[in-house]
Amino acid sequence: GNVPSVLFIEEGEHREGGKYVTMKKPLSMYGAGRGLTTLVGVGLQIKGNKSDGIVEIQDLTIKGGKWSGLYAYKGMKVIMKGCTIEECGGGGVDAWGADITCDDLQVIGCGNSGVYAWYNATITLSGQGTSIQGNVTKGNSYYYGLDACTSSSFIHLVHPLTKEQISKNN
């Protein structure tokens, strides 16, 4: 089987060119903390197969990517903890045919929907630090703060979170 890799990203701003850094194998990615480790100008794209394993992303900020901050496409399950996604051109967290679990997620000022599930995707949000606000900055009326856009897609909020509490000014 695949042995997961571990990647520690030190404190500071890390600038990347291009639209996405793509992960096709299980990986645990740890920053030094939200607001301490920032990936600037790029999003994270998760592919691979569901059977390959899990991608964990923890304690970092993704800022100013051209497209989505985190995009899981028909691939591995993603577990995200203590992360902020801000000012990305597309959505904040997007899942297409994939499952994402986010604990204490903040999505702020992204162009399209803050949290976006489509085609057999499930996104689960938990943790009192969860906040989806000030998104849909491009002004398209078909985007939302929380957007489960097909009948086969779901966004679950773990008690005691409510959509009114976490999704504001989108």
Coordinates of N, CA and C in Angstrom, one line a residue:
G1 N 0.8 -1.2 0.0 CA 0.0 0.0 0.0 C 0.9 1.3 0.0
N2 N 0.2 2.4 -0.1 CA 0.9 3.6 -0.1 C 1.2 4.1 1.3
V3 N 2.5 4.4 1.5 CA 2.9 5.0 2.8 C 2.7 6.5 2.8
P4 N 1.9 7.1 3.7 CA 1.7 8.5 3.6 C 3.0 9.3 3.8
S5 N 3.1 10.4 3.1 CA 4.2 11.3 3.3 C 3.8 12.3 4.3
V6 N 4.8 12.9 5.0 CA 4.6 14.0 5.9 C 5.4 15.2 5.4
L7 N 4.7 16.3 5.4 CA 5.3 17.6 4.9 C 5.1 18.7 5.9
F8 N 6.1 19.2 6.5 CA 6.1 20.3 7.4 C 6.4 21.6 6.7
I9 N 5.6 22.6 6.7 CA 5.9 23.8 6.0 C 6.1 24.9 7.1
E10 N 7.3 25.5 7.0 CA 7.7 26.4 8.1 C 7.0 27.7 8.0
E11 N 7.1 28.4 9.1 CA 6.5 29.7 9.2 C 6.9 30.6 8.1
G12 N 6.0 31.5 7.6 CA 6.3 32.5 6.6 C 5.4 32.4 5.4
E13 N 5.6 33.3 4.4 CA 4.8 33.3 3.2 C 5.5 32.5 2.2
H14 N 4.8 31.5 1.6 CA 5.4 30.7 0.5 C 4.7 31.0 -0.7
R15 N 5.4 31.6 -1.7 CA 4.7 32.0 -3.0 C 5.0 31.0 -4.0
E16 N 3.9 30.6 -4.7 CA 4.0 29.6 -5.8 C 3.4 30.2 -7.0
G17 N 3.9 29.8 -8.2 CA 3.3 30.2 -9.4 C 2.3 29.2 -9.9
G18 N 1.4 29.4 -10.8 CA 0.5 28.5 -11.3 C -0.8 28.5 -10.6
K19 N -1.7 27.6 -11.0 CA -3.1 27.6 -10.4 C -3.2 26.7 -9.2
Y20 N -2.6 25.5 -9.3 CA -2.7 24.5 -8.2 C -1.4 23.8 -8.0
V21 N -1.2 23.4 -6.7 CA -0.2 22.3 -6.4 C -1.1 21.1 -6.3
T22 N -0.8 20.0 -7.1 CA -1.7 18.8 -7.1 C -1.1 17.7 -6.3
M23 N -1.9 17.1 -5.5 CA -1.5 15.9 -4.7 C -2.3 14.7 -5.2
K24 N -1.5 13.6 -5.5 CA -2.1 12.4 -6.1 C -1.9 11.2 -5.2
K25 N -1.2 11.4 -4.1 CA -0.9 10.3 -3.1 C -1.2 10.8 -1.7
P26 N -1.4 9.9 -0.8 CA -1.7 10.3 0.6 C -0.6 11.2 1.2
L27 N -1.0 12.2 1.9 CA 0.0 13.2 2.4 C -0.6 13.9 3.6
S28 N 0.3 14.1 4.6 CA -0.1 14.9 5.7 C 0.8 16.2 5.7
M29 N 0.1 17.3 5.6 CA 0.7 18.6 5.4 C 0.4 19.4 6.6
Y30 N 1.5 19.9 7.3 CA 1.3 20.6 8.5 C 2.0 22.0 8.4
G31 N 1.3 23.1 8.7 CA 1.9 24.4 8.8 C 2.2 24.7 10.2
A32 N 2.8 25.9 10.5 CA 3.2 26.3 11.8 C 2.0 26.9 12.6
G33 N 0.9 27.1 11.8 CA -0.3 27.7 12.4 C -1.0 28.6 11.4
R34 N -2.3 28.7 11.6 CA -3.1 29.6 10.7 C -2.6 31.0 10.9
G35 N -2.2 31.7 9.9 CA -1.7 33.1 10.0 C -0.2 33.1 10.2
L36 N 0.4 31.9 10.4 CA 1.9 31.8 10.5 C 2.5 31.3 9.3
T37 N 1.9 30.2 8.7 CA 2.3 29.6 7.5 C 1.2 29.9 6.4
T38 N 1.6 30.6 5.4 CA 0.7 31.0 4.3 C 1.2 30.6 3.0
L39 N 0.4 29.9 2.2 CA 0.7 29.6 0.8 C 0.0 30.7 0.0
V40 N 0.8 31.4 -0.8 CA 0.3 32.6 -1.5 C 0.2 32.3 -3.0
G41 N -0.9 32.7 -3.6 CA -1.0 32.7 -5.0 C -1.3 31.3 -5.7
V42 N -1.7 30.3 -4.9 CA -1.9 29.0 -5.4 C -2.9 28.2 -4.6
G43 N -3.6 27.3 -5.2 CA -4.5 26.5 -4.4 C -4.0 25.1 -4.3
L44 N -4.6 24.2 -3.5 CA -4.3 22.8 -3.4 C -5.3 22.0 -4.1
Q45 N -4.9 21.1 -5.0 CA -5.8 20.2 -5.7 C -5.5 18.8 -5.3
I46 N -6.6 18.1 -4.9 CA -6.4 16.7 -4.4 C -7.0 15.8 -5.5
K47 N -6.2 14.8 -6.0 CA -6.7 13.8 -6.9 C -6.5 12.4 -6.4
G48 N -5.9 11.6 -7.2 CA -5.7 10.2 -6.8 C -7.0 9.4 -6.8
N49 N -7.0 8.3 -6.1 CA -8.3 7.5 -6.0 C -8.7 7.4 -4.6
K50 N -10.0 7.3 -4.4 CA -10.6 7.2 -3.0 C -9.8 6.1 -2.2
S51 N -9.5 5.0 -2.9 CA -8.9 3.9 -2.2 C -7.4 4.2 -1.8
D52 N -6.8 5.2 -2.3 CA -5.4 5.5 -2.1 C -5.1 5.9 -0.6
G53 N -6.1 6.5 0.0 CA -5.9 7.0 1.4 C -6.4 8.3 1.7
I54 N -5.8 9.1 2.6 CA -6.3 10.3 3.1 C -5.2 11.4 2.9
V55 N -5.7 12.6 2.6 CA -4.8 13.8 2.6 C -5.2 14.6 3.8
E56 N -4.2 14.9 4.7 CA -4.5 15.8 5.9 C -3.8 17.1 5.7
I57 N -4.5 18.2 5.9 CA -3.9 19.5 5.8 C -4.3 20.3 7.1
Q58 N -3.2 20.8 7.8 CA -3.5 21.3 9.1 C -2.7 22.6 9.3
D59 N -3.3 23.5 10.0 CA -2.6 24.7 10.6 C -1.9 25.6 9.6
L60 N -2.6 26.0 8.5 CA -2.0 26.9 7.6 C -3.1 27.8 6.9
T61 N -2.6 28.8 6.2 CA -3.5 29.7 5.4 C -3.2 29.5 3.9
I62 N -4.3 29.5 3.1 CA -4.1 29.5 1.6 C -4.7 30.8 1.2
K63 N -3.9 31.6 0.5 CA -4.4 33.0 0.2 C -4.1 33.4 -1.3
G64 N -5.1 33.9 -1.9 CA -4.9 34.6 -3.2 C -4.7 33.7 -4.4
G65 N -5.1 32.4 -4.3 CA -5.0 31.6 -5.5 C -5.9 32.0 -6.6
K66 N -5.5 31.7 -7.9 CA -6.3 32.1 -9.0 C -7.7 31.4 -9.1
W67 N -7.7 30.2 -8.6 CA -8.9 29.4 -8.6 C -9.3 29.1 -7.2
S68 N -9.7 27.8 -7.0 CA -10.2 27.5 -5.6 C -9.0 27.3 -4.6
G69 N -9.3 27.6 -3.4 CA -8.3 27.4 -2.3 C -7.9 25.9 -2.2
L70 N -9.0 25.1 -2.0 CA -8.8 23.6 -1.9 C -9.8 23.0 -2.9
Y71 N -9.3 22.2 -3.8 CA -10.2 21.5 -4.8 C -9.9 20.0 -4.7
A72 N -10.9 19.3 -4.2 CA -10.8 17.8 -4.2 C -11.6 17.3 -5.4
Y73 N -11.0 16.6 -6.3 CA -11.6 16.2 -7.6 C -11.6 14.6 -7.7
K74 N -12.7 14.0 -7.4 CA -12.9 12.6 -7.6 C -11.8 11.8 -6.9
G75 N -11.3 12.2 -5.8 CA -10.0 11.6 -5.3 C -10.1 11.2 -3.9
M76 N -9.0 11.3 -3.2 CA -8.8 10.9 -1.9 C -9.6 11.8 -0.9
K77 N -10.0 11.2 0.2 CA -10.6 11.9 1.3 C -9.7 13.0 1.8
V78 N -10.2 14.1 2.2 CA -9.4 15.2 2.7 C -9.9 15.5 4.1
I79 N -8.9 15.6 5.1 CA -9.2 16.1 6.4 C -8.5 17.4 6.6
M80 N -9.2 18.4 6.9 CA -8.5 19.8 7.1 C -8.8 20.3 8.5
K81 N -7.8 20.8 9.2 CA -8.0 21.3 10.6 C -7.3 22.6 10.7
G82 N -8.0 23.5 11.3 CA -7.3 24.8 11.7 C -6.8 25.6 10.5
C83 N -7.5 25.6 9.4 CA -7.0 26.3 8.2 C -7.9 27.5 7.8
T84 N -7.3 28.4 7.2 CA -8.0 29.6 6.6 C -7.7 29.6 5.1
I85 N -8.8 29.9 4.4 CA -8.7 30.1 2.9 C -9.2 31.5 2.6
E86 N -8.4 32.3 2.0 CA -8.9 33.7 1.8 C -8.5 34.3 0.5
E87 N -9.4 35.1 -0.1 CA -9.1 35.9 -1.3 C -8.7 35.0 -2.5
C88 N -9.3 33.8 -2.6 CA -9.0 33.0 -3.8 C -10.0 33.4 -4.9
G89 N -9.6 33.3 -6.1 CA -10.5 33.7 -7.3 C -11.7 32.9 -7.4
G90 N -11.6 31.6 -7.2 CA -12.8 30.7 -7.3 C -13.4 30.5 -5.9
G91 N -13.8 29.3 -5.6 CA -14.4 29.0 -4.3 C -13.3 28.8 -3.3
G92 N -13.8 28.7 -2.0 CA -12.9 28.4 -0.9 C -12.5 26.9 -0.9
V93 N -13.5 26.1 -0.5 CA -13.3 24.6 -0.4 C -14.3 24.0 -1.4
D94 N -13.8 23.4 -2.5 CA -14.6 22.8 -3.5 C -14.4 21.3 -3.5
A95 N -15.5 20.5 -3.5 CA -15.4 19.0 -3.7 C -16.3 18.6 -4.9
W96 N -15.7 17.9 -5.8 CA -16.4 17.3 -6.9 C -16.2 15.8 -6.8
G97 N -17.2 15.0 -6.4 CA -17.1 13.6 -6.3 C -16.1 13.1 -5.3
A98 N -15.9 13.9 -4.2 CA -14.9 13.6 -3.1 C -15.5 14.1 -1.8
D99 N -14.9 13.6 -0.7 CA -15.3 13.9 0.6 C -14.3 14.7 1.3
I100 N -14.7 15.8 2.0 CA -13.8 16.7 2.7 C -14.4 16.9 4.1
T101 N -13.6 16.7 5.1 CA -14.0 17.0 6.5 C -13.1 18.2 7.0
C102 N -13.8 19.3 7.5 CA -13.1 20.5 7.9 C -13.4 20.8 9.3
D103 N -12.4 21.0 10.2 CA -12.6 21.4 11.6 C -12.0 22.7 11.7
D104 N -12.8 23.7 12.3 CA -12.3 25.1 12.5 C -11.8 25.7 11.2
L105 N -12.6 25.6 10.1 CA -12.3 26.2 8.8 C -12.8 27.6 8.7
Q106 N -11.9 28.5 8.2 CA -12.3 29.9 7.9 C -12.2 30.1 6.4
V107 N -13.2 30.5 5.8 CA -13.2 30.9 4.3 C -13.7 32.3 4.2
I108 N -12.8 33.2 3.7 CA -13.0 34.6 3.8 C -12.7 35.3 2.4
G109 N -13.6 36.0 1.9 CA -13.3 36.8 0.7 C -13.0 36.1 -0.6
C110 N -13.5 34.9 -0.8 CA -13.3 34.2 -2.1 C -14.3 34.7 -3.1
G111 N -13.9 34.5 -4.4 CA -14.7 35.0 -5.5 C -16.0 34.3 -5.7
N112 N -16.1 33.0 -5.5 CA -17.3 32.2 -5.7 C -17.8 31.7 -4.4
S113 N -18.5 30.6 -4.4 CA -19.0 30.0 -3.2 C -17.9 29.7 -2.2
G114 N -18.2 29.9 -0.9 CA -17.2 29.7 0.2 C -16.9 28.2 0.3
V115 N -18.0 27.4 0.4 CA -17.9 25.9 0.5 C -18.8 25.3 -0.5
Y116 N -18.3 24.5 -1.4 CA -19.0 24.1 -2.7 C -18.9 22.6 -2.9
A117 N -20.0 21.9 -2.8 CA -20.1 20.5 -3.0 C -20.9 20.1 -4.2
W118 N -20.3 19.3 -5.1 CA -21.1 18.9 -6.3 C -20.7 17.5 -6.7
Y119 N -21.7 16.8 -7.4 CA -21.6 15.5 -7.9 C -21.0 14.5 -7.0
N120 N -21.9 13.9 -6.1 CA -21.5 12.9 -5.1 C -20.4 13.3 -4.2
A121 N -20.5 14.6 -3.8 CA -19.5 15.1 -2.8 C -20.2 15.3 -1.5
T122 N -19.4 15.1 -0.4 CA -19.9 15.5 0.9 C -18.8 16.3 1.6
I123 N -19.2 17.4 2.2 CA -18.3 18.3 2.9 C -18.9 18.4 4.3
T124 N -18.1 18.0 5.3 CA -18.5 18.1 6.7 C -17.8 19.2 7.5
L125 N -18.5 20.1 8.1 CA -17.9 21.2 8.8 C -18.1 21.0 10.3
S126 N -17.1 21.2 11.1 CA -17.2 21.1 12.6 C -16.3 22.1 13.2
G127 N -16.5 22.4 14.5 CA -15.6 23.2 15.3 C -16.1 24.6 15.4
Q128 N -16.0 25.2 16.6 CA -16.5 26.5 16.9 C -15.8 27.6 16.2
G129 N -14.6 27.4 15.7 CA -13.9 28.4 14.9 C -14.3 28.5 13.5
T130 N -15.3 27.7 13.1 CA -15.7 27.7 11.7 C -16.4 29.0 11.3
S131 N -16.0 29.6 10.2 CA -16.6 30.8 9.7 C -16.5 30.9 8.2
I132 N -17.6 31.1 7.5 CA -17.6 31.2 6.0 C -18.2 32.6 5.8
Q133 N -17.4 33.6 5.5 CA -17.9 35.0 5.4 C -17.3 35.8 4.3
G134 N -18.1 36.7 3.8 CA -17.6 37.7 2.8 C -17.2 37.1 1.5
N135 N -17.8 36.0 1.1 CA -17.4 35.3 -0.1 C -18.4 35.8 -1.2
V136 N -18.3 35.2 -2.4 CA -19.0 35.6 -3.6 C -18.7 37.1 -4.0
T137 N -17.4 37.4 -3.9 CA -17.0 38.8 -4.1 C -17.1 39.2 -5.6
K138 N -17.2 38.1 -6.5 CA -17.4 38.5 -7.9 C -18.8 38.8 -8.2
G139 N -19.7 38.7 -7.2 CA -21.1 39.1 -7.4 C -22.0 38.3 -8.2
N140 N -21.6 37.0 -8.5 CA -22.5 36.1 -9.2 C -23.6 35.6 -8.3
S141 N -24.9 35.8 -8.7 CA -26.0 35.5 -7.8 C -26.2 34.0 -7.7
Y142 N -25.5 33.2 -8.5 CA -25.7 31.7 -8.4 C -24.7 31.1 -7.5
Y143 N -23.9 31.9 -6.8 CA -23.0 31.3 -5.8 C -23.5 31.7 -4.4
Y144 N -23.0 31.0 -3.4 CA -23.5 31.1 -2.0 C -22.3 30.9 -1.0
G145 N -22.6 31.2 0.2 CA -21.6 30.9 1.3 C -21.4 29.4 1.3
L146 N -22.6 28.7 1.5 CA -22.6 27.2 1.5 C -23.4 26.7 0.4
D147 N -22.8 25.9 -0.5 CA -23.4 25.6 -1.8 C -23.3 24.1 -2.1
A148 N -24.4 23.4 -1.8 CA -24.5 22.0 -2.3 C -25.3 22.0 -3.6
C149 N -24.6 22.0 -4.7 CA -25.3 22.4 -5.9 C -25.9 21.3 -6.7
T150 N -25.8 20.0 -6.4 CA -26.5 19.0 -7.0 C -27.1 18.1 -6.0
S151 N -28.2 17.3 -6.4 CA -28.9 16.5 -5.5 C -28.1 15.4 -4.8
S152 N -27.0 15.1 -5.4 CA -26.1 14.0 -4.9 C -25.0 14.6 -4.0
S153 N -25.1 15.9 -3.7 CA -24.0 16.5 -2.9 C -24.6 17.0 -1.6
F154 N -23.7 17.0 -0.6 CA -24.2 17.3 0.8 C -23.2 18.2 1.5
I155 N -23.6 19.1 2.3 CA -22.8 19.8 3.3 C -23.4 19.5 4.7
H156 N -22.6 18.8 5.5 CA -23.1 18.5 6.9 C -22.5 19.5 7.9
L157 N -23.3 20.0 8.8 CA -22.8 20.8 9.9 C -22.9 20.0 11.2
V158 N -21.8 19.8 11.9 CA -21.8 19.0 13.1 C -22.3 19.9 14.3
H159 N -23.2 19.4 15.0 CA -23.8 20.2 16.2 C -22.7 20.7 17.1
P160 N -22.7 21.9 17.6 CA -23.8 22.9 17.5 C -23.8 23.9 16.4
L161 N -23.0 23.7 15.3 CA -22.9 24.7 14.3 C -24.3 24.8 13.6
T162 N -24.6 26.0 13.2 CA -25.8 26.3 12.3 C -25.3 27.1 11.1
K163 N -26.0 27.0 10.0 CA -25.6 27.8 8.8 C -25.7 29.2 9.1
E164 N -26.7 29.7 9.9 CA -26.8 31.1 10.2 C -25.6 31.6 11.0
Q165 N -25.1 30.8 11.9 CA -24.0 31.1 12.7 C -22.7 31.3 11.9
I166 N -22.5 30.3 11.0 CA -21.2 30.3 10.3 C -21.1 31.0 9.0
S167 N -22.3 31.1 8.3 CA -22.3 31.7 6.9 C -22.8 33.1 6.9
K168 N -22.0 34.1 6.7 CA -22.4 35.5 6.8 C -21.8 36.3 5.7
N169 N -22.7 37.3 5.2 CA -22.2 38.3 4.2 C -21.6 37.6 3.0
N170 N -22.3 36.5 2.6 CA -21.8 35.9 1.3 C -22.7 36.3 0.1

